[in-house]
XYZ file of C-alpha atoms in Angstrom:
577
model
C 0.037 0.097 -0.222
C 0.702 3.934 -0.491
C 2.460 5.612 2.184
C 0.637 9.243 3.416
C 2.010 11.166 5.356
C 0.378 14.191 7.059
C 1.963 16.858 9.512
C 0.191 18.511 12.917
C 1.588 21.889 12.972
C 1.477 21.469 17.520
C 0.570 24.568 20.330
C -2.865 25.700 20.181
C -3.280 24.356 24.180
C -4.607 22.044 26.131
C -8.382 20.921 26.237
C -10.122 18.787 27.790
C -13.956 19.519 27.365
C -14.375 19.084 23.934
C -14.637 15.351 22.530
C -11.830 13.156 20.576
C -12.715 13.808 17.149
C -13.628 17.320 17.255
C -9.995 18.397 19.121
C -7.780 19.886 17.381
C -4.357 17.768 16.477
C -1.940 20.877 17.597
C -4.258 20.808 21.149
C -2.839 18.274 23.851
C -5.003 16.635 26.054
C -2.723 16.945 28.854
C -0.021 18.812 29.233
C 2.515 19.249 32.837
C 5.818 21.275 32.506
C 5.686 22.684 28.999
C 3.920 25.842 28.088
C 2.549 27.237 25.326
C 5.088 29.129 22.975
C 4.561 32.917 21.214
C 7.072 31.690 18.603
C 5.258 28.120 18.175
C 4.949 25.030 19.186
C 5.131 23.864 22.861
C 8.097 24.585 24.751
C 9.007 22.788 28.033
C 9.277 25.771 30.853
C 12.126 27.824 32.394
C 12.514 26.391 35.816
C 12.415 28.790 38.832
C 16.211 29.947 41.293
C 16.075 30.411 45.098
C 15.974 34.031 45.984
C 17.614 36.307 49.401
C 19.820 38.899 47.561
C 21.786 36.115 46.324
C 21.035 34.132 43.087
C 21.330 30.704 44.800
C 19.231 27.437 45.805
C 21.973 26.636 47.673
C 23.048 29.949 49.944
C 19.274 31.575 49.695
C 17.222 31.816 53.277
C 13.671 31.940 53.411
C 12.252 35.107 55.376
C 13.013 35.417 58.918
C 9.915 35.111 60.663
C 6.586 32.068 60.886
C 3.929 31.348 58.153
C 4.065 32.114 54.423
C 5.496 34.857 52.707
C 2.302 37.027 52.581
C 3.516 39.561 49.654
C 6.950 40.078 47.446
C 7.414 42.967 45.578
C 10.186 44.439 43.092
C 10.078 48.919 43.766
C 13.793 50.611 41.860
C 15.262 48.035 40.912
C 14.977 46.178 44.920
C 12.726 42.905 45.681
C 10.506 43.213 48.968
C 8.905 40.613 51.242
C 6.495 40.868 53.791
C 6.237 37.403 56.022
C 5.428 37.552 59.621
C 7.405 37.631 62.269
C 9.147 34.496 64.438
C 6.080 34.276 66.714
C 3.430 35.554 64.546
C 2.425 38.288 66.458
C 3.640 41.125 64.274
C 4.301 42.076 60.125
C 7.616 42.809 58.814
C 9.351 43.773 55.993
C 12.010 43.152 54.507
C 14.649 43.645 51.580
C 16.594 41.557 49.417
C 20.833 42.357 50.445
C 24.206 41.128 48.855
C 23.884 39.555 52.415
C 20.218 37.667 52.095
C 17.116 38.979 53.482
C 17.240 42.289 55.656
C 13.962 43.900 58.043
C 13.397 47.580 56.711
C 13.004 49.887 59.743
C 9.676 51.592 60.112
C 8.708 54.665 60.116
C 8.302 56.328 63.650
C 4.640 59.173 63.747
C 3.371 61.537 66.344
C -0.717 61.826 65.913
C -2.125 65.056 65.630
C -4.819 66.855 65.556
C -6.338 71.179 65.982
C -4.103 71.209 62.698
C -4.515 75.587 62.293
C -1.514 75.957 60.376
C -0.179 73.406 57.492
C 3.107 71.898 57.787
C 5.430 71.454 55.009
C 7.346 68.259 54.850
C 10.632 69.129 56.118
C 9.808 71.571 59.145
C 11.758 71.139 62.232
C 9.179 71.401 64.866
C 9.648 71.486 68.664
C 7.045 71.188 71.296
C 8.109 74.412 73.264
C 9.751 72.126 76.063
C 13.025 71.432 73.687
C 11.954 67.775 72.516
C 12.731 68.671 68.276
C 11.870 66.869 65.277
C 12.228 67.049 61.132
C 9.110 65.659 59.925
C 9.303 63.759 56.708
C 5.402 63.298 55.677
C 2.231 64.600 56.550
C -0.612 61.840 56.198
C -4.124 64.593 56.766
C -6.100 61.530 57.941
C -9.445 63.659 57.987
C -10.277 67.658 57.910
C -8.279 70.976 56.687
C -5.938 73.615 58.477
C -7.310 75.916 59.733
C -10.502 74.702 58.534
C -14.067 72.942 59.859
C -13.232 70.590 61.136
C -9.420 71.023 61.192
C -6.437 69.507 60.388
C -5.872 65.773 62.414
C -3.048 62.895 61.339
C 0.176 61.836 62.003
C 3.484 63.969 60.747
C 6.227 61.644 60.590
C 9.843 62.251 61.906
C 12.652 62.024 62.087
C 15.734 63.426 64.583
C 14.266 63.202 67.356
C 15.406 64.529 70.474
C 13.669 65.635 73.756
C 10.366 63.856 75.171
C 6.326 63.975 72.995
C 3.454 63.995 74.999
C -0.637 64.396 74.228
C -1.147 67.804 74.627
C 2.452 68.802 73.363
C 1.900 71.924 70.725
C 3.896 71.142 67.562
C 5.176 74.510 66.615
C 7.022 75.634 63.596
C 9.066 78.509 65.835
C 7.103 79.971 68.141
C 4.076 79.148 65.626
C 1.466 76.705 67.023
C 0.170 74.779 63.726
C -1.385 71.703 65.202
C -1.603 69.328 68.978
C -0.215 66.441 69.768
C -2.265 63.548 70.655
C 0.483 61.291 71.660
C 4.396 60.150 71.780
C 6.193 59.201 69.020
C 5.336 56.215 67.805
C 6.271 53.325 65.342
C 4.112 51.356 63.554
C 2.559 47.778 64.981
C 1.509 45.840 61.277
C -0.626 43.450 62.683
C -0.450 39.584 61.782
C -1.656 37.240 58.985
C -3.029 39.557 55.574
C -2.226 39.595 52.009
C 0.025 42.376 50.865
C -1.313 44.147 47.232
C 1.360 46.960 46.324
C 1.289 48.854 43.474
C 4.291 51.622 42.325
C 3.772 55.414 40.402
C 4.805 58.728 40.792
C 1.983 61.433 42.031
C 3.572 64.245 42.834
C 6.361 66.639 39.645
C 10.109 65.668 40.493
C 10.902 62.757 38.721
C 12.298 60.918 42.849
C 9.087 60.498 43.511
C 7.728 57.283 42.378
C 7.131 55.130 44.872
C 6.004 52.336 46.590
C 2.301 51.351 47.773
C 0.288 48.680 49.992
C -2.594 47.142 51.474
C -2.365 43.358 53.042
C -6.125 43.958 54.494
C -5.186 44.564 58.336
C -3.221 47.586 58.304
C -3.521 50.543 57.236
C -2.220 51.142 53.358
C 1.167 52.050 53.046
C 3.701 54.021 51.365
C 7.356 53.319 50.828
C 10.221 55.405 49.134
C 12.680 53.846 49.469
C 13.980 54.659 53.174
C 10.641 55.646 54.970
C 8.056 53.324 55.392
C 4.376 55.526 56.654
C 0.726 54.178 56.521
C -1.431 56.393 55.157
C -4.454 56.952 57.496
C -8.356 57.296 56.469
C -10.952 58.362 59.194
C -12.157 54.972 58.654
C -12.664 52.711 61.900
C -11.445 49.962 60.508
C -8.300 51.267 58.281
C -7.737 48.324 56.947
C -8.284 48.411 53.250
C -8.309 45.407 51.014
C -7.124 46.382 47.586
C -5.842 49.807 45.640
C -5.701 51.361 42.765
C -3.439 54.787 41.408
C -5.529 55.729 39.117
C -5.782 58.857 37.037
C -4.045 61.495 39.868
C -5.966 60.074 42.706
C -4.746 56.783 45.418
C -8.255 54.147 45.838
C -9.101 52.577 48.672
C -11.240 49.556 48.277
C -13.083 47.983 52.158
C -14.896 45.176 53.571
C -19.089 46.258 53.144
C -18.764 47.702 49.338
C -16.713 51.103 50.174
C -14.441 52.893 47.757
C -12.270 55.654 48.694
C -10.350 58.057 47.145
C -7.297 60.790 48.334
C -7.805 63.987 47.529
C -5.919 64.501 43.342
C -1.819 63.609 43.615
C -1.593 63.479 47.117
C -2.070 59.976 48.603
C -1.578 61.119 52.061
C -4.764 63.484 52.009
C -8.168 62.012 52.866
C -9.712 64.258 53.605
C -13.914 65.356 51.521
C -12.207 69.448 51.894
C -8.775 68.266 50.314
C -11.158 66.326 47.133
C -11.059 62.201 49.032
C -14.448 60.705 48.100
C -16.552 57.615 48.787
C -18.494 55.721 46.908
C -20.571 52.913 47.633
C -20.906 50.109 44.952
C -23.067 47.869 46.789
C -20.737 44.188 46.697
C -18.274 43.475 48.511
C -14.911 44.934 46.587
C -12.073 42.020 45.573
C -10.022 43.912 42.343
C -9.762 47.191 41.507
C -7.891 47.961 37.957
C -6.422 51.277 36.024
C -7.878 50.766 32.848
C -8.029 52.518 29.756
C -8.815 56.533 29.582
C -10.102 57.278 32.990
C -11.996 54.446 33.707
C -11.049 52.093 37.033
C -12.579 49.217 36.751
C -14.569 47.758 39.372
C -14.330 43.778 40.230
C -16.977 43.374 43.250
C -17.987 39.361 44.212
C -21.186 39.256 42.371
C -21.236 42.019 40.170
C -18.925 44.383 38.300
C -18.923 48.158 37.240
C -16.379 50.875 36.007
C -16.122 54.205 36.844
C -15.136 57.096 34.426
C -14.488 60.717 35.953
C -11.866 62.070 37.678
C -13.749 65.649 39.954
C -16.141 64.602 42.605
C -18.395 66.053 40.224
C -17.581 63.911 37.143
C -17.333 60.615 38.583
C -20.204 58.399 37.657
C -19.878 54.398 38.503
C -22.053 52.461 35.338
C -22.784 48.514 35.527
C -20.329 46.599 33.586
C -21.131 42.764 34.309
C -23.989 41.238 36.575
C -23.167 37.841 36.396
C -19.769 36.655 38.882
C -18.112 39.315 39.296
C -13.783 38.701 40.160
C -11.996 36.934 42.260
C -9.682 38.313 44.576
C -6.329 38.397 43.305
C -7.031 37.573 39.665
C -7.228 40.591 37.675
C -4.936 41.537 35.461
C -3.915 43.139 32.420
C -2.090 42.766 30.241
C -1.769 45.111 26.163
C -4.746 47.521 27.286
C -7.072 44.413 28.221
C -8.367 43.709 31.611
C -8.631 39.539 32.740
C -10.038 37.787 35.544
C -11.566 34.972 36.723
C -15.305 34.651 37.552
C -18.166 32.473 37.651
C -17.559 31.711 33.475
C -14.043 30.896 34.411
C -10.747 32.943 32.662
C -13.251 36.265 31.810
C -11.544 39.613 29.211
C -13.106 42.617 29.756
C -12.408 44.438 26.199
C -12.953 48.504 25.827
C -15.092 48.904 22.452
C -14.983 52.582 20.708
C -18.287 52.074 19.003
C -19.747 52.118 22.755
C -17.315 53.878 24.967
C -17.746 51.142 27.430
C -16.425 47.201 27.884
C -17.946 44.033 27.044
C -17.037 40.412 28.996
C -16.604 36.831 27.367
C -15.227 34.128 29.377
C -12.400 33.052 27.567
C -11.588 29.219 29.113
C -14.276 26.926 28.218
C -11.498 24.075 27.531
C -9.558 24.263 30.241
C -12.356 25.697 33.290
C -12.581 21.868 34.969
C -8.935 23.117 36.821
C -10.187 26.193 37.238
C -11.880 25.733 40.437
C -12.372 28.967 42.236
C -12.019 28.558 45.956
C -8.698 26.994 45.581
C -7.178 30.360 43.093
C -4.181 32.293 45.141
C -2.939 34.469 43.560
C -2.301 35.303 39.562
C 0.182 37.476 37.887
C 1.679 38.437 34.215
C 4.680 37.464 32.023
C 4.411 40.405 28.659
C 7.226 39.182 27.225
C 5.872 35.721 26.479
C 2.353 37.335 26.972
C 0.748 35.738 29.485
C -1.458 35.273 32.033
C -0.541 33.005 34.759
C -2.798 31.698 37.755
C -2.275 30.312 40.676
C -4.362 27.603 42.497
C -3.446 25.931 46.184
C -2.573 22.761 45.154
C 0.338 23.663 44.019
C -0.284 23.125 39.904
C -0.899 27.043 37.920
C -3.053 27.324 33.920
C -1.228 30.224 31.896
C -2.706 31.363 29.038
C -0.532 32.688 26.351
C -2.410 35.256 23.986
C -1.537 34.459 20.433
C -3.030 37.485 18.668
C -6.095 37.587 20.423
C -6.491 33.353 21.403
C -6.098 32.346 24.574
C -4.046 29.106 24.314
C -3.997 27.513 27.307
C -1.135 25.012 29.202
C -0.973 23.813 33.409
C 1.801 23.179 34.925
C 3.102 21.652 39.061
C 4.930 23.049 41.290
C 6.909 21.073 43.485
C 6.933 24.759 46.104
C 3.283 26.036 46.792
C 3.815 28.902 45.784
C 1.070 31.725 46.975
C 2.699 35.522 45.852
C 4.178 37.136 42.919
C 5.227 39.897 41.510
C 6.008 40.619 38.081
C 8.874 44.062 37.267
C 11.180 45.386 35.228
C 14.788 46.637 36.106
C 16.731 49.427 35.190
C 17.103 48.069 32.069
C 14.562 47.049 31.076
C 14.744 43.472 31.915
C 11.300 41.408 33.002
C 11.176 40.125 36.379
C 9.646 37.775 37.764
C 9.633 36.852 42.148
C 7.324 34.466 44.140
C 7.002 33.879 48.186
C 5.681 29.855 48.531
C 4.310 28.627 51.273
C 7.506 27.985 54.180
C 9.392 31.571 53.662
C 11.086 31.005 50.423
C 11.540 34.099 48.273
C 12.094 32.163 44.055
C 12.952 34.227 40.892
C 10.685 33.023 38.288
C 11.860 31.529 35.063
C 15.410 31.350 35.707
C 17.385 28.769 35.593
C 16.686 25.069 34.533
C 15.504 23.332 37.632
C 12.354 24.269 40.570
C 15.423 25.193 42.614
C 17.068 22.051 42.281
C 14.657 19.750 42.353
C 13.841 18.836 38.617
C 11.648 19.542 36.149
C 9.196 16.310 35.015
C 7.408 17.613 31.555
C 4.997 15.660 29.960
C 2.854 15.847 27.228
C 0.384 13.874 25.876
C -1.507 14.820 22.360
C -5.056 14.608 20.733
C -6.151 10.517 18.978
C -5.215 11.305 15.627
C -7.259 9.778 13.201
C -5.536 11.435 10.328
C -9.065 13.448 8.624
C -10.498 9.738 8.947
C -12.334 8.190 11.814
C -13.067 4.889 11.038
C -10.167 3.607 8.531
C -8.170 1.411 9.822
C -4.066 2.211 10.199
C -0.440 1.412 9.326
C 1.349 3.479 11.548
C 5.361 3.909 9.973
C 6.975 7.003 10.727
C 7.568 9.225 13.459
C 8.868 12.814 12.719
C 9.682 15.249 15.834
C 10.569 18.764 15.155
C 12.449 20.074 17.486
C 13.941 23.295 19.143
C 16.674 23.369 20.679
C 19.831 24.841 22.458
C 21.422 21.920 23.173
C 21.134 17.865 22.185
C 18.117 16.835 24.835
C 16.961 13.949 25.140
C 13.088 13.001 25.851
C 11.062 9.839 25.923
C 8.287 9.298 23.207
C 5.697 6.821 23.866
C 2.447 5.776 21.638
C -0.541 3.599 21.558
C -4.172 3.580 19.232
C -7.799 3.210 19.192
C -7.962 5.448 22.172
C -5.064 3.992 23.486
C -6.985 0.633 24.114
C -3.548 -0.582 22.375
C -1.259 -0.520 24.630
C 2.061 -1.615 25.481
C 3.952 -1.173 28.974
C 3.004 1.261 30.836
C 5.332 5.039 31.130
C 5.385 5.184 35.423
C 4.587 8.933 35.337
C 3.066 10.904 37.878
C -0.370 11.986 35.631
C -1.637 14.367 38.625
C -4.540 13.090 38.829
C -5.038 12.505 35.050
C -5.959 8.095 35.234
C -3.978 6.772 33.143
C -3.725 9.470 30.463
C -0.009 8.629 29.942
C 0.138 5.197 29.914
C 1.195 3.799 26.648
C 3.377 1.745 24.665
C 7.541 3.473 25.038
C 8.961 4.093 21.705
C 12.493 4.159 23.969
C 13.878 7.486 23.554
C 15.062 9.760 21.029
C 18.537 11.890 21.776
C 18.179 15.550 18.975
C 21.103 17.530 18.061
C 20.798 21.262 19.026
C 20.580 22.540 15.284
C 18.651 25.111 14.420
C 15.270 22.562 14.124
C 16.939 20.154 15.253
C 14.417 16.653 14.425
C 13.769 12.524 14.356
C 12.263 9.242 12.304
C 11.193 7.399 14.404
C 9.984 3.746 13.446
C 6.783 2.884 15.019
C 4.689 0.440 14.486
C 0.507 0.091 15.416
C -2.779 -0.565 13.956
C -5.484 1.595 15.025
C -7.428 3.490 13.538
C -5.442 6.899 15.780
C -3.167 7.338 17.321
C -2.499 9.436 20.610
C 1.149 10.387 21.036
C 2.705 11.339 25.124
C 6.525 13.298 24.601
C 8.523 12.586 28.480
C 11.626 14.103 29.330
C 12.448 15.117 33.242
C 15.550 16.754 34.448
C 17.288 19.386 36.611
C 19.917 20.708 33.983
C 18.489 20.432 30.851
C 18.367 23.711 29.242
C 13.783 25.076 27.580
C 13.940 23.290 24.079
C 10.835 23.441 21.832
C 8.225 20.545 19.454
C 7.144 22.567 17.049
C 5.219 19.696 14.668
C 4.868 16.359 14.352
C 4.917 14.244 10.796
C 3.154 11.267 10.687
C 3.789 8.146 7.728
C 1.184 5.593 7.750
C -1.178 3.310 4.774
C -5.122 2.899 5.355
C -6.879 -0.257 5.100
C -10.479 -0.504 5.906
C -13.118 0.824 7.544
C -13.265 -0.551 10.803
C -16.406 -2.943 11.072
């Protein structure tokens, strides 16, 4: 009989929803530690490397303290991590240095009220009785200088001398401008929160780019690289859960559906007289996202909304999506589009010019069985790979790679339970990603050839390919794999036939609950060279209406490689009766 040939370009992504006849030949039906590449094909993922300022799996130590990493963030080229102290009684912010993690010293403050005249940052203040200090930052919680009510808040200070006490006048020279309501105190951070951050410049100078954060159990904060300031509001329970820096305003969400924003151009001013405002959303707020134009997207637990406008008078709150809202810590933006997980799976919100509004659509139907809403831990984007990644409580990760406007999915599994993650860029513009785990360790993601020293076991099962003739039996003769690799690479190839009804030896791979998806007859181990498009021609022998192919690789030293296409040679036999 005449041999026929069919080529299948790979990289269409994971599909566990459709029937075998419908699944595209370029998709896969099992995926572990591969990703869809923007350059085509399936790529064995990069590893991650332990980090504490030293990028070394042996030397790098956990963030001091107890419990999981509560947050990790990149600011001005430095990496910061938050973890509860050893006794679990306080949250501590740490900075990665050449010698490991170093705790950040929190800036002391003097609480005040009865503010009658503004106090500029940099002012030398005194209490008229020998105590002095220099004002670093003014955090105005309510009121206005000389207004009704008068200003109250905190003065963050340095160079303190003498003793400050409640009822002391706060003087600028001989002029009393406010009254202290307590002595000099240092912020105490309660444990147990989840830190969420943003970098933003609210001010005119180029050196005013600062880090802002919330954690759900403490007041919001600002950090300039040296000084840590809590930005207190007038809320009785001043524990914001989410934040957004948008249009020159600092937005905070609070339990009960309260959305508040600071005065324009100053996240330390929360006085209505200075432009601060509050809106009721009617739903618990799970995430905020600054979007195109003047639109602020607000994701609730049951519904979503968009806030337009800048001045208080021009604010307009419009419903966005009344079916599902968005899950906390799943909100991200890629190429101007918003993505969030809700009851419809991964959903995108796209601005539309036709109506000046947003349209939404669920895009994860083919992998929704793996997106269990209670198990979602965190999300992040990898812009250089056009990816949205979703971390789950079982140690798995779901990745959407965007090829044009189409999302193609893959799945990964890590030996460490990653809980907090951030992505940003260094001074040279290189994208950097860091993640913290449940045991206090921090890793640089997409860096290295192992999972912090542990091997990367990767496996992918391609769909059962019936070669455009689902009812005809075929005799399979040859399989050619087309790859890209920077070095010679060994992978194990296995086949089975008739939806795995015909198989031989079992390839012993932990399928993560895949129900025997990887059981197959082993062809053998194939070594590929390092040419630009290396490949291998493998003789196979099997009869069936369709063929299944499994690729398996396990190494702690091999660099990533891609599998771009398969070429099958076969004979067509009669119709299966």
